[in-house]
mmCIF file with all atom_site columns, C-alpha atoms and ligand atoms in Angstrom:
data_model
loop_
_atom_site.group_PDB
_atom_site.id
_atom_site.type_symbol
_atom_site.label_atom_id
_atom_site.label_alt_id
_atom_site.label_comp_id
_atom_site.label_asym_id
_atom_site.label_entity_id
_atom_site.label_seq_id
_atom_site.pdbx_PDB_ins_code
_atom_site.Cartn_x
_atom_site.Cartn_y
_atom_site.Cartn_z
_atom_site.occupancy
_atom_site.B_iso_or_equiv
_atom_site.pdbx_formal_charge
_atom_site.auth_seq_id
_atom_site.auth_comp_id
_atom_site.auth_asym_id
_atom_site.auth_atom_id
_atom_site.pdbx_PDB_model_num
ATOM   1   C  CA  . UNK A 1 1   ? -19.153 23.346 -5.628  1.00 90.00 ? 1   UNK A CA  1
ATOM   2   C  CA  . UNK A 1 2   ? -16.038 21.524 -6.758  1.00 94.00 ? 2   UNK A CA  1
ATOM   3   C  CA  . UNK A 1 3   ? -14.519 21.780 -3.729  1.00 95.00 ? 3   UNK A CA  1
ATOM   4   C  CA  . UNK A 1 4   ? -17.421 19.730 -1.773  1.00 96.00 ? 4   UNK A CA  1
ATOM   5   C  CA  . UNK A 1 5   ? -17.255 17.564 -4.644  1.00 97.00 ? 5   UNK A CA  1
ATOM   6   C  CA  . UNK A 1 6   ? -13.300 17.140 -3.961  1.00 98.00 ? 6   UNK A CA  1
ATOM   7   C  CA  . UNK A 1 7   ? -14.471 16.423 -0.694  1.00 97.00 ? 7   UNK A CA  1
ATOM   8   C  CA  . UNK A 1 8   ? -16.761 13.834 -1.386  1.00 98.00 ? 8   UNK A CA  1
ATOM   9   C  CA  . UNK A 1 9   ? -14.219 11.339 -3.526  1.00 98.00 ? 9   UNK A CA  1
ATOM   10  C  CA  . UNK A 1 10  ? -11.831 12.049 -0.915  1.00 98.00 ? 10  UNK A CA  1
ATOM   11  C  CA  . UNK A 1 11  ? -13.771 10.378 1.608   1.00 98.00 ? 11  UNK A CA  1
ATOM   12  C  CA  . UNK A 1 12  ? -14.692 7.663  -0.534  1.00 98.00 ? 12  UNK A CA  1
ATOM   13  C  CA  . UNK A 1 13  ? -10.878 6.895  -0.739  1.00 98.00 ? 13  UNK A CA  1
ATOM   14  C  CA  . UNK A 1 14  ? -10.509 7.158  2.959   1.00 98.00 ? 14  UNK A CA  1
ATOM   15  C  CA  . UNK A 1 15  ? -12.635 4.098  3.420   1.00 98.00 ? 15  UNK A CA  1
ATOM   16  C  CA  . UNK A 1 16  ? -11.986 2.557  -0.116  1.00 98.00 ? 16  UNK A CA  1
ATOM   17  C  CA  . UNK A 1 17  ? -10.432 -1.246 -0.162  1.00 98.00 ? 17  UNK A CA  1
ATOM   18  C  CA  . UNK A 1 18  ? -10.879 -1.957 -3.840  1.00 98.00 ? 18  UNK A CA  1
ATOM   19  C  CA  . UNK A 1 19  ? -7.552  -3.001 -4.044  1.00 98.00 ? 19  UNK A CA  1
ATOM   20  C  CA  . UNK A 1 20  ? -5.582  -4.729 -1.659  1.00 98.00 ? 20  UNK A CA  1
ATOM   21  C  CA  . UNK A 1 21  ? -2.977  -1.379 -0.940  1.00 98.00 ? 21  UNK A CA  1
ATOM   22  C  CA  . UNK A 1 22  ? -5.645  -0.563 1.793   1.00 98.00 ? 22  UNK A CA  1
ATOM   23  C  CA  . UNK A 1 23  ? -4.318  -2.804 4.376   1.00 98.00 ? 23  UNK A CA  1
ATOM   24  C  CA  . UNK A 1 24  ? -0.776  -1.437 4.468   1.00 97.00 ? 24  UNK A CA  1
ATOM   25  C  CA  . UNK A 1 25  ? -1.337  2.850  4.300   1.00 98.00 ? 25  UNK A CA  1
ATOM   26  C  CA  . UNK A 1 26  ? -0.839  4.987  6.911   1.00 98.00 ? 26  UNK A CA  1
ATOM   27  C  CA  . UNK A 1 27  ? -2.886  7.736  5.234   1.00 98.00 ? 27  UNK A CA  1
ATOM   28  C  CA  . UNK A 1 28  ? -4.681  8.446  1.766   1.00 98.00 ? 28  UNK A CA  1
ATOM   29  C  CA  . UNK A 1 29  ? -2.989  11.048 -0.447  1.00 98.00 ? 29  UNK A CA  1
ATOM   30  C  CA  . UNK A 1 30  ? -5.665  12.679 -2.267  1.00 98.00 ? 30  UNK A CA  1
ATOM   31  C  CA  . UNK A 1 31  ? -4.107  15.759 -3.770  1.00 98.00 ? 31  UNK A CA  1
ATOM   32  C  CA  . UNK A 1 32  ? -2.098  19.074 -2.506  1.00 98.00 ? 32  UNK A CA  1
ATOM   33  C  CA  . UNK A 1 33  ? -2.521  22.440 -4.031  1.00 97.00 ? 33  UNK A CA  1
ATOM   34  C  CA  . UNK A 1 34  ? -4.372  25.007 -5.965  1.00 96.00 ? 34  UNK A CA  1
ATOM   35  C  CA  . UNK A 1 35  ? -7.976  23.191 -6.773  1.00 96.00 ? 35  UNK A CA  1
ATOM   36  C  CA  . UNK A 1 36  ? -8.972  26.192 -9.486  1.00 93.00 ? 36  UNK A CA  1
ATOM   37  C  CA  . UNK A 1 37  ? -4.778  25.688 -11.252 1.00 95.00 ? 37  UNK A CA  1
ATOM   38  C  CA  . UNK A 1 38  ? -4.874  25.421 -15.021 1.00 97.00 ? 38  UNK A CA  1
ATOM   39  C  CA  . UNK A 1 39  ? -2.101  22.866 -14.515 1.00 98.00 ? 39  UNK A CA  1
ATOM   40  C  CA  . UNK A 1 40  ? -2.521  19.591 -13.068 1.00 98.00 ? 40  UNK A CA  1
ATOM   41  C  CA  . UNK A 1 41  ? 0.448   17.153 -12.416 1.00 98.00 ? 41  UNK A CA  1
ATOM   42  C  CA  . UNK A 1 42  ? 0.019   13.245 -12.235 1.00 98.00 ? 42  UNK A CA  1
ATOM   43  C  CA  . UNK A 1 43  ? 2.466   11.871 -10.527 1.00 98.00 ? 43  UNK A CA  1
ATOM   44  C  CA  . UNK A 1 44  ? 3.138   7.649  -9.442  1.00 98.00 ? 44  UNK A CA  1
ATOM   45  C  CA  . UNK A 1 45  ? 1.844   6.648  -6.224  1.00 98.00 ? 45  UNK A CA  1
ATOM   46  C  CA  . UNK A 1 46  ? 2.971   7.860  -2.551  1.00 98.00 ? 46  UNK A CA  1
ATOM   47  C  CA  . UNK A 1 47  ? 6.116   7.174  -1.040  1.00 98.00 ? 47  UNK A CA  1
ATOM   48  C  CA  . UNK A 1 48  ? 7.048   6.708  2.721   1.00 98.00 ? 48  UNK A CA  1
ATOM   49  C  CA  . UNK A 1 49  ? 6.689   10.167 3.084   1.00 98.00 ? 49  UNK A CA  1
ATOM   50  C  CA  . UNK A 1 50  ? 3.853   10.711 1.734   1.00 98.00 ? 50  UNK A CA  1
ATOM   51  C  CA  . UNK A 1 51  ? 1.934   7.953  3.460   1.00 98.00 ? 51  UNK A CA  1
ATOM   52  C  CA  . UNK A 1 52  ? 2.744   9.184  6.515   1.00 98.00 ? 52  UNK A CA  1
ATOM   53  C  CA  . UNK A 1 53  ? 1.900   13.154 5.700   1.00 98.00 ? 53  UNK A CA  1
ATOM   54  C  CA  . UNK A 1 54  ? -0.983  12.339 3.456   1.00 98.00 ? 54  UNK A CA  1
ATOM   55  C  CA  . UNK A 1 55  ? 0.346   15.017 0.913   1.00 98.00 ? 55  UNK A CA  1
ATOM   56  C  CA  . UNK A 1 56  ? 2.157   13.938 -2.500  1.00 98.00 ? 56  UNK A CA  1
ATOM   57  C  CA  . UNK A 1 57  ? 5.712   14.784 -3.287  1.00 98.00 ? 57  UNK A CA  1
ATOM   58  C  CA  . UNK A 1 58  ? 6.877   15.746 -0.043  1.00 97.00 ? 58  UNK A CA  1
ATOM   59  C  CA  . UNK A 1 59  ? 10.093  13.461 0.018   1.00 96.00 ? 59  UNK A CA  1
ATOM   60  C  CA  . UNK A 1 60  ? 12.760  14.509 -1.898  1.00 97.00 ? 60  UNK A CA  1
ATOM   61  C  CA  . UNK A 1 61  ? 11.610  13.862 -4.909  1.00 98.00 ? 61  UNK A CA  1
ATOM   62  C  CA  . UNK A 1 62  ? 8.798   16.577 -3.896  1.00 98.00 ? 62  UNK A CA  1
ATOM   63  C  CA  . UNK A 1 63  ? 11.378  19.026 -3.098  1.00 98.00 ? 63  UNK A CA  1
ATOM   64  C  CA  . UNK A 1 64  ? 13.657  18.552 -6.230  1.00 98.00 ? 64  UNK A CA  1
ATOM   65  C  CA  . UNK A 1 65  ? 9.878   19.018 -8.340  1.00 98.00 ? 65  UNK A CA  1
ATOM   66  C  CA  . UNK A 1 66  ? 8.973   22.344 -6.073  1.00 98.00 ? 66  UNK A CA  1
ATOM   67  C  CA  . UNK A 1 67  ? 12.444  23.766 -6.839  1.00 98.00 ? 67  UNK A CA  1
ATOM   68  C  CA  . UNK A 1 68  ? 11.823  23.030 -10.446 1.00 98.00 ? 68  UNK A CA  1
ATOM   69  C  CA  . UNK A 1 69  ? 8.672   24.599 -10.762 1.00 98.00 ? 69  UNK A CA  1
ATOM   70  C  CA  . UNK A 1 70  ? 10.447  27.508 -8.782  1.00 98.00 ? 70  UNK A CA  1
ATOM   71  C  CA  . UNK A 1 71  ? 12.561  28.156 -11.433 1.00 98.00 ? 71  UNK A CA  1
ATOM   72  C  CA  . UNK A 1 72  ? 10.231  29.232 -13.521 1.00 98.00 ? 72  UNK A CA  1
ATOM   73  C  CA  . UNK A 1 73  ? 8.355   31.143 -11.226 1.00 98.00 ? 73  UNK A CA  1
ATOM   74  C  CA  . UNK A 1 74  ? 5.433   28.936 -10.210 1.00 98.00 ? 74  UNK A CA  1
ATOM   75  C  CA  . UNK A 1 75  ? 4.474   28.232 -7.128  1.00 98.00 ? 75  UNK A CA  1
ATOM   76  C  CA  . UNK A 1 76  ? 3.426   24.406 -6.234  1.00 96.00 ? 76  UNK A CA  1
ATOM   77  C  CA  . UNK A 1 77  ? 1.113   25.550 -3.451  1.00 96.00 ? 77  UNK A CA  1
ATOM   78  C  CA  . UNK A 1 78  ? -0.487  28.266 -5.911  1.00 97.00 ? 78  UNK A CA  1
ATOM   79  C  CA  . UNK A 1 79  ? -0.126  27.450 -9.281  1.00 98.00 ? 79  UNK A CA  1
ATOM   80  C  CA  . UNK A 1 80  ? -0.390  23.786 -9.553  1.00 98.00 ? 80  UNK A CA  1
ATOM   81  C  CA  . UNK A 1 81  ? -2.739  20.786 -8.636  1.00 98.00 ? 81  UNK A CA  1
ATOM   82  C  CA  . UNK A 1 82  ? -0.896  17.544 -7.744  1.00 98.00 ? 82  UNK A CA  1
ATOM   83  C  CA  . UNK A 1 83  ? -2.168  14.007 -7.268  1.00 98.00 ? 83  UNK A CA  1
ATOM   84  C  CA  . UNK A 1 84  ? -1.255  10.466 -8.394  1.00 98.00 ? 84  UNK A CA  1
ATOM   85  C  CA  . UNK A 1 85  ? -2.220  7.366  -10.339 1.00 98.00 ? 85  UNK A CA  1
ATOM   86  C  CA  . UNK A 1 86  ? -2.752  5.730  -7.085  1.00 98.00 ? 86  UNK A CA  1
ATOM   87  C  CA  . UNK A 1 87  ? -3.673  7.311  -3.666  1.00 98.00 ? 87  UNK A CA  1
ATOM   88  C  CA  . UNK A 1 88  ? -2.316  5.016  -1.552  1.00 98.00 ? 88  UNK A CA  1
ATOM   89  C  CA  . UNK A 1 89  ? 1.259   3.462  -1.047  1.00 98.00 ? 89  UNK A CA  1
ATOM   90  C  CA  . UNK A 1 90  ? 2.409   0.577  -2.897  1.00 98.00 ? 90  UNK A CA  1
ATOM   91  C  CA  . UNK A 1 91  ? 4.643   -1.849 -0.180  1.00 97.00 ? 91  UNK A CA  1
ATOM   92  C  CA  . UNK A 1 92  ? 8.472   -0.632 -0.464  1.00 95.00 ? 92  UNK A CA  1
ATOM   93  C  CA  . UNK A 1 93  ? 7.860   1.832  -3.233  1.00 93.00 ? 93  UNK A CA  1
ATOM   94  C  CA  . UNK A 1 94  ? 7.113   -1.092 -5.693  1.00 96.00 ? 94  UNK A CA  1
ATOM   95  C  CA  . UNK A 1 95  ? 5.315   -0.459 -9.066  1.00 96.00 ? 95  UNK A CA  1
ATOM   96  C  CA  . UNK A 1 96  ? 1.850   0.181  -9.490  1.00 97.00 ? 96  UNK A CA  1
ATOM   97  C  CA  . UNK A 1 97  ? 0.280   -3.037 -10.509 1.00 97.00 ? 97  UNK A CA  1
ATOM   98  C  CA  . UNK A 1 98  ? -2.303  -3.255 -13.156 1.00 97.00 ? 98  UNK A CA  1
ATOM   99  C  CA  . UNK A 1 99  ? -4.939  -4.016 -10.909 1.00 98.00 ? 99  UNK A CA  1
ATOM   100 C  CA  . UNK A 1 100 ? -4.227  -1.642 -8.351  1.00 98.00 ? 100 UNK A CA  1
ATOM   101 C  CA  . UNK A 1 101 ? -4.096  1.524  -10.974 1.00 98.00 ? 101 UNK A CA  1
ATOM   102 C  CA  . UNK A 1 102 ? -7.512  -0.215 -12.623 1.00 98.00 ? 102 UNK A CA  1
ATOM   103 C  CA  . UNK A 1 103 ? -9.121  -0.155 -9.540  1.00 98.00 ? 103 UNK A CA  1
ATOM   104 C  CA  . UNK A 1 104 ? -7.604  3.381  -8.488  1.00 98.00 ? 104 UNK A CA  1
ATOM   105 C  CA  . UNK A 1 105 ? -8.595  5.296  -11.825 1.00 98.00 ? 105 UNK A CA  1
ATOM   106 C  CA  . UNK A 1 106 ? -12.166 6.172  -11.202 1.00 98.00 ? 106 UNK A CA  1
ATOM   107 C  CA  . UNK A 1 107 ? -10.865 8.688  -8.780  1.00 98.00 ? 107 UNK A CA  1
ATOM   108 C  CA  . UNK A 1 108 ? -8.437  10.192 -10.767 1.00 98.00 ? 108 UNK A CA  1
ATOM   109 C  CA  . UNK A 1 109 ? -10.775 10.474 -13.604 1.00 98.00 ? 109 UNK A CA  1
ATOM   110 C  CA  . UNK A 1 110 ? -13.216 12.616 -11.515 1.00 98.00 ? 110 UNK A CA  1
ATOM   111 C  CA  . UNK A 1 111 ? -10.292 14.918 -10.267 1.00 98.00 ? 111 UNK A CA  1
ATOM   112 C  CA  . UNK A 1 112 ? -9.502  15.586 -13.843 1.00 98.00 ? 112 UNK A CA  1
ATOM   113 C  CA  . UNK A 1 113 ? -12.951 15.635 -14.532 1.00 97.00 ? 113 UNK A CA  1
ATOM   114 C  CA  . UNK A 1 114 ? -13.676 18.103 -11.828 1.00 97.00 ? 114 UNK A CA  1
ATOM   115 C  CA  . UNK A 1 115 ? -10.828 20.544 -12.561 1.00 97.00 ? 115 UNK A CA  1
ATOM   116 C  CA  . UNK A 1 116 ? -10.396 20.305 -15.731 1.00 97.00 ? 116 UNK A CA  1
ATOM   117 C  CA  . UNK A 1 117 ? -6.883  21.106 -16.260 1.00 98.00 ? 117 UNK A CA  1
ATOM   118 C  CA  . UNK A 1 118 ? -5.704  22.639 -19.576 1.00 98.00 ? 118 UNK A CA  1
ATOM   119 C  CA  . UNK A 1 119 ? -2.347  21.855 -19.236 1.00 98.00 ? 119 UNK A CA  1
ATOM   120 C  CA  . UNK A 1 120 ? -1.539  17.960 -17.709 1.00 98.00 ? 120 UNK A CA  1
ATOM   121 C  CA  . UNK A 1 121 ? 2.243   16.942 -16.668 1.00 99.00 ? 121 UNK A CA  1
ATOM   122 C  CA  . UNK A 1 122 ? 2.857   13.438 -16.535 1.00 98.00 ? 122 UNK A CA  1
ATOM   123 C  CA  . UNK A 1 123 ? 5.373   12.528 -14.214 1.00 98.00 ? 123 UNK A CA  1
ATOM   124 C  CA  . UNK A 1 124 ? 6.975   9.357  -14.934 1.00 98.00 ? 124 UNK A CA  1
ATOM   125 C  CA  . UNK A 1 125 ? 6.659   5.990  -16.950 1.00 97.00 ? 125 UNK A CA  1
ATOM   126 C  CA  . UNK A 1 126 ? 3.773   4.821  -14.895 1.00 97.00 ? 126 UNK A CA  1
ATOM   127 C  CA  . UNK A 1 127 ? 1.681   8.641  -15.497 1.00 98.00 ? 127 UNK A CA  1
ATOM   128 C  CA  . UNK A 1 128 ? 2.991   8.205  -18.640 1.00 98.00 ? 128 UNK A CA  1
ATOM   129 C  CA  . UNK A 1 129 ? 1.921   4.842  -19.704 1.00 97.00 ? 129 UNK A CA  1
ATOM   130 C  CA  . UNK A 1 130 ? -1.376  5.441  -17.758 1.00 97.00 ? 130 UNK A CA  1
ATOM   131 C  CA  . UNK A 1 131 ? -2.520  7.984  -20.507 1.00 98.00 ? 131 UNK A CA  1
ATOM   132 C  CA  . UNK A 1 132 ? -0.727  7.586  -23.411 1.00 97.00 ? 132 UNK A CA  1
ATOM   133 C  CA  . UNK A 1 133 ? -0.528  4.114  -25.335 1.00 95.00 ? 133 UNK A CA  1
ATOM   134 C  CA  . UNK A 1 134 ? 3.289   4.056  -26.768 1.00 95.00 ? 134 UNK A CA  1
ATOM   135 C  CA  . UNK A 1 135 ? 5.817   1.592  -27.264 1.00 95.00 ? 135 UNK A CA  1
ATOM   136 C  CA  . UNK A 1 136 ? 8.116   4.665  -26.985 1.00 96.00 ? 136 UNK A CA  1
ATOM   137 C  CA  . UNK A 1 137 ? 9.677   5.143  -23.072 1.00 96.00 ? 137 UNK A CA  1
ATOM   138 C  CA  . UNK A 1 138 ? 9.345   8.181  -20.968 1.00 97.00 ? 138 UNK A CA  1
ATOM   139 C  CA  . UNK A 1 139 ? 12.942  9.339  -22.553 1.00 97.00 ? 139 UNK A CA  1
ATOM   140 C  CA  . UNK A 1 140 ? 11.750  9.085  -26.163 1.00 97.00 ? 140 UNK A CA  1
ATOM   141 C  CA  . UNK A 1 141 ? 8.620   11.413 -25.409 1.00 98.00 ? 141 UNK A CA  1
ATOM   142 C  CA  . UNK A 1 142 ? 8.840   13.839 -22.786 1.00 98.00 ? 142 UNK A CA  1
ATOM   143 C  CA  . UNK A 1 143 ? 8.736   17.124 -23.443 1.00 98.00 ? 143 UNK A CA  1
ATOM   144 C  CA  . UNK A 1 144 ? 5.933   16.381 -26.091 1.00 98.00 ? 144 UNK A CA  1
ATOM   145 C  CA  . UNK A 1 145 ? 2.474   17.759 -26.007 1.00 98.00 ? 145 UNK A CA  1
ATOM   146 C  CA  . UNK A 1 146 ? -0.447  14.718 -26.578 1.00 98.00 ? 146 UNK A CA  1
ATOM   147 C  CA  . UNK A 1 147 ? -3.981  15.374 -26.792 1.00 98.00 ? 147 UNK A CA  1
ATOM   148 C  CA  . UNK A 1 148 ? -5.257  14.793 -23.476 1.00 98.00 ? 148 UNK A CA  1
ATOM   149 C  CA  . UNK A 1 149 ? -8.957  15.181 -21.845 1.00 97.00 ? 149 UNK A CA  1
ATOM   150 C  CA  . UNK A 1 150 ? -10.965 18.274 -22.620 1.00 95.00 ? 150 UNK A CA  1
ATOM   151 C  CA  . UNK A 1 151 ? -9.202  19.655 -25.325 1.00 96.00 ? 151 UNK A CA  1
ATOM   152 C  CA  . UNK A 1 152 ? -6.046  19.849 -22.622 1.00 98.00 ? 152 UNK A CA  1
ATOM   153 C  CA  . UNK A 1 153 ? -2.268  19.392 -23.672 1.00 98.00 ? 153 UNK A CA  1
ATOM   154 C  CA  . UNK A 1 154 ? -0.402  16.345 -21.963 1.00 98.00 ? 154 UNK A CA  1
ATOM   155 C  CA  . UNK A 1 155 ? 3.337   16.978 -21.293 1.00 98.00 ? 155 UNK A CA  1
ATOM   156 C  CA  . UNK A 1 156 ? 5.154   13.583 -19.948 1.00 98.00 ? 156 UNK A CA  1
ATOM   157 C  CA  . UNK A 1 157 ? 7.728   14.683 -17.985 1.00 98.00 ? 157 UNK A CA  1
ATOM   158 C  CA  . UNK A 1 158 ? 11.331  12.652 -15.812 1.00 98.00 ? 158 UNK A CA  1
ATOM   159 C  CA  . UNK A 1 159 ? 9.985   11.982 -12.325 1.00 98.00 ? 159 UNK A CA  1
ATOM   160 C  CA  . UNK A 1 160 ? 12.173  13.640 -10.516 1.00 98.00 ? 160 UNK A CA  1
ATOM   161 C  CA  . UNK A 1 161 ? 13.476  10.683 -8.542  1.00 98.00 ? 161 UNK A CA  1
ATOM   162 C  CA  . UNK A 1 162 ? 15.294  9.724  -11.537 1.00 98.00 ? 162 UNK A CA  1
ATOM   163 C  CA  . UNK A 1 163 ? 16.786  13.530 -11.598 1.00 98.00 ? 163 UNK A CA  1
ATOM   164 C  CA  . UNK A 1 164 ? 18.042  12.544 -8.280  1.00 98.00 ? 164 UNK A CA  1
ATOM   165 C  CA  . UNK A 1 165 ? 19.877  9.325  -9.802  1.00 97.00 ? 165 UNK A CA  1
ATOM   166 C  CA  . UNK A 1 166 ? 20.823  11.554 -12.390 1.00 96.00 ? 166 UNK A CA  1
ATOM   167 C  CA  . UNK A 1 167 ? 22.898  14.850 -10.704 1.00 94.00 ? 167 UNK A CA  1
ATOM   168 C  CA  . UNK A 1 168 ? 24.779  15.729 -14.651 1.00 97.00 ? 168 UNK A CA  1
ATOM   169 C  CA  . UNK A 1 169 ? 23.388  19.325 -15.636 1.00 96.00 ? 169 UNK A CA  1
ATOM   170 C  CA  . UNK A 1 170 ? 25.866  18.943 -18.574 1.00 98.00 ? 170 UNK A CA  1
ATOM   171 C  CA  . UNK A 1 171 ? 24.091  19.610 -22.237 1.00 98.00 ? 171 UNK A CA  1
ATOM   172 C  CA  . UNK A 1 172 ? 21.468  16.823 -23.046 1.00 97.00 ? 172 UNK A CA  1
ATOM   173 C  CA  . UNK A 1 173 ? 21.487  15.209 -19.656 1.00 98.00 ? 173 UNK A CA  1
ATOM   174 C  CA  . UNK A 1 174 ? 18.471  14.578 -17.470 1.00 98.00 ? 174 UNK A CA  1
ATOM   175 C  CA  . UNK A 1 175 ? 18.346  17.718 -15.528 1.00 98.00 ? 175 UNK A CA  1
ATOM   176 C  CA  . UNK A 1 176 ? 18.978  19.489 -18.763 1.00 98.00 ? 176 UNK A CA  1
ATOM   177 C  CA  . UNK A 1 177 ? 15.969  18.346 -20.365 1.00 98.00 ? 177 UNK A CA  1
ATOM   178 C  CA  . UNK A 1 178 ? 13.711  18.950 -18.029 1.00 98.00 ? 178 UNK A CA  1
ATOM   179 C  CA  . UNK A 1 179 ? 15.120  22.545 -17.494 1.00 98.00 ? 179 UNK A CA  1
ATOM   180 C  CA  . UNK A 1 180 ? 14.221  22.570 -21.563 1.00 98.00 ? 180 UNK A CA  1
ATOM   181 C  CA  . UNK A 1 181 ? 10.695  21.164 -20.702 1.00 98.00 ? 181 UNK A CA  1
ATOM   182 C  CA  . UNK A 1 182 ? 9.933   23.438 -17.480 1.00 98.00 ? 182 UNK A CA  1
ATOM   183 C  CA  . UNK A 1 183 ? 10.736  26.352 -19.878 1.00 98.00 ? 183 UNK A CA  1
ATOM   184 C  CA  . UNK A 1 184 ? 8.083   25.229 -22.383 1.00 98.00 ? 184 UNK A CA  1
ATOM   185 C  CA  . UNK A 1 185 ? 5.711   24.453 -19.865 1.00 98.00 ? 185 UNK A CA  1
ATOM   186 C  CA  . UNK A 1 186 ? 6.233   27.965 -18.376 1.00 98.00 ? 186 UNK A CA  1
ATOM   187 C  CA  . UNK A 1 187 ? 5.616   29.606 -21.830 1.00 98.00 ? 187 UNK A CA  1
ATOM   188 C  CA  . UNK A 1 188 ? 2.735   27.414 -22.664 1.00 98.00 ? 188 UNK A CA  1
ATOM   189 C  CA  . UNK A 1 189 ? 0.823   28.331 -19.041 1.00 98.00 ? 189 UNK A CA  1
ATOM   190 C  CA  . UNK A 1 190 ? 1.255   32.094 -19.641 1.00 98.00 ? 190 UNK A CA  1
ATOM   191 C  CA  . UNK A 1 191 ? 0.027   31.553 -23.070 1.00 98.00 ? 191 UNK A CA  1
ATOM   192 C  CA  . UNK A 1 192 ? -3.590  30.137 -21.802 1.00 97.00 ? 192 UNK A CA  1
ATOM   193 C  CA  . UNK A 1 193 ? -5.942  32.723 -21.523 1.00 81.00 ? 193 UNK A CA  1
HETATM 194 N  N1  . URA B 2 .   ? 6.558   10.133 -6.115  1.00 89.67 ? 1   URA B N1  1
HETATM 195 C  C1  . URA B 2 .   ? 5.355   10.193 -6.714  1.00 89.67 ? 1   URA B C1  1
HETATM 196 O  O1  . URA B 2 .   ? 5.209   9.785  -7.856  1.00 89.67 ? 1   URA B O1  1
HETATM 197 N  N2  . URA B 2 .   ? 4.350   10.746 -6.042  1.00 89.67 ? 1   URA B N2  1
HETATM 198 C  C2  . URA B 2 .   ? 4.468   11.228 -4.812  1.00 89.67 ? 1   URA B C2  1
HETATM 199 O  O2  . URA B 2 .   ? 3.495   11.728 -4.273  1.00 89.67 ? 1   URA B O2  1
HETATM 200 C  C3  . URA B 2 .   ? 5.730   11.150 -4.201  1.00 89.67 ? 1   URA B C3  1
HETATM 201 C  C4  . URA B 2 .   ? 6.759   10.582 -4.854  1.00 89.67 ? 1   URA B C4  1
HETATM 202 FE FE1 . SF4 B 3 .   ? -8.601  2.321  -3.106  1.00 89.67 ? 2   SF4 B FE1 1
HETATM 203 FE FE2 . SF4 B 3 .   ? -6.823  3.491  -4.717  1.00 89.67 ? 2   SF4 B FE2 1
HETATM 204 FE FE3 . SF4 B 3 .   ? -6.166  2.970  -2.198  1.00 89.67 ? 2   SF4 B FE3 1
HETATM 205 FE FE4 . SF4 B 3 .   ? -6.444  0.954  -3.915  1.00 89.67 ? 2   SF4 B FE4 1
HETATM 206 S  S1  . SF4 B 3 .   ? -4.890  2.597  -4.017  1.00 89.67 ? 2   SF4 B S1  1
HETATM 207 S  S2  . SF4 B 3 .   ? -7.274  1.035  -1.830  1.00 89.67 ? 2   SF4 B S2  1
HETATM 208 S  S3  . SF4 B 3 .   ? -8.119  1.705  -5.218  1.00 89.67 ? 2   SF4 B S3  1
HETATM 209 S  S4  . SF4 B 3 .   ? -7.749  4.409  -2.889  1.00 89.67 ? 2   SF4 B S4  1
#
């Protein structure tokens, strides 16, 4: 069963100290949502928030992405699965390091593994850069399908923490473009069989 399987990397992050991000979380965040979703989103690493919940995107970042999603009529409980590069909290919301997403990718590689997403949203530079080897920055790409795992589609997407630094709606603005790329990803999802 995949969800006993779920269950079973899940613990193994509860007591994991491969990298050094062990000593500082409050809690793991393994992953929130729909387990059997076609669409999977990737997102950085957990925030104050959600170290303290254990859930991802809960902050406002979270809200701003539920909203989004929302829009288009899909529900973030129901429709999508959401984890991160790393499942535990980086010190003051720093970057990722190297290390600590090397030593973090196993489990994220059996999640996708596991569920098999068709459809893949990577939210961010660091999702971004995690899958998809490009000189070319999170601007430059998003709203592009890549090949990703399994014969899925990729989509990088703005985090929406940089929507929040970014409040224009005007024509080719932030918020615009990802209102372009929510709409694709919409038509894309009801396209799957
Ligand atoms: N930002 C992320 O990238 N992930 C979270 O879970 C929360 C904020
Ligand atoms: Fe383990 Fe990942 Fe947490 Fe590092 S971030 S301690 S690799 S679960």
């Amino acid at each position: 069963m995949i969800e006993d399987e779920l269950e079973s990397i899940k613990n193994e992050c509860l007591s994991c100290q491969k990298c050094s991000l062990w000593k500082s979380r409050t809690n793991i965040v393994f992953s929130d949502g729909a387990i059997n979703s076609k669409l999977m989103l990737i997102g950085e690493a957990p925030g104050f928030n959600e170290d303290q919940t254990g859930k991802p995107f809960v902050g406002r970042a979270g809200q701003l992405l539920d909203k989004i999603f929302e829009s288009v009529g899909l529900s973030r409980e129901k429709d999508v699965y959401i984890c991160n590069t790393l499942k535990c909290r980086p010190p003051n919301n720093r970057d990722p390091l190297p290390d600590e997403k090397a030593a973090c990718r196993d489990y994220l590689n059996r999640q996708i593994d596991l569920l098999k997403p068709r459809l893949i949203l990577l939210c961010g530079r660091v999702a971004l850069t995690s899958f998809i080897d490009t000189p070319l920055g999170i601007t430059k790409v998003r709203g592009k399908w890549f090949d990703g795992p399994y014969g899925s589609k990729m989509m990088p997407i703005f985090h929406p923490s940089y929507l929040l630094r970014n409040q224009s709606k005007a024509v080719g603005s932030p918020k615009w473009l990802m209102w372009q790329d929510i709409q694709e990803i919409k038509r894309a999802y009801d396209a799957l069989k």
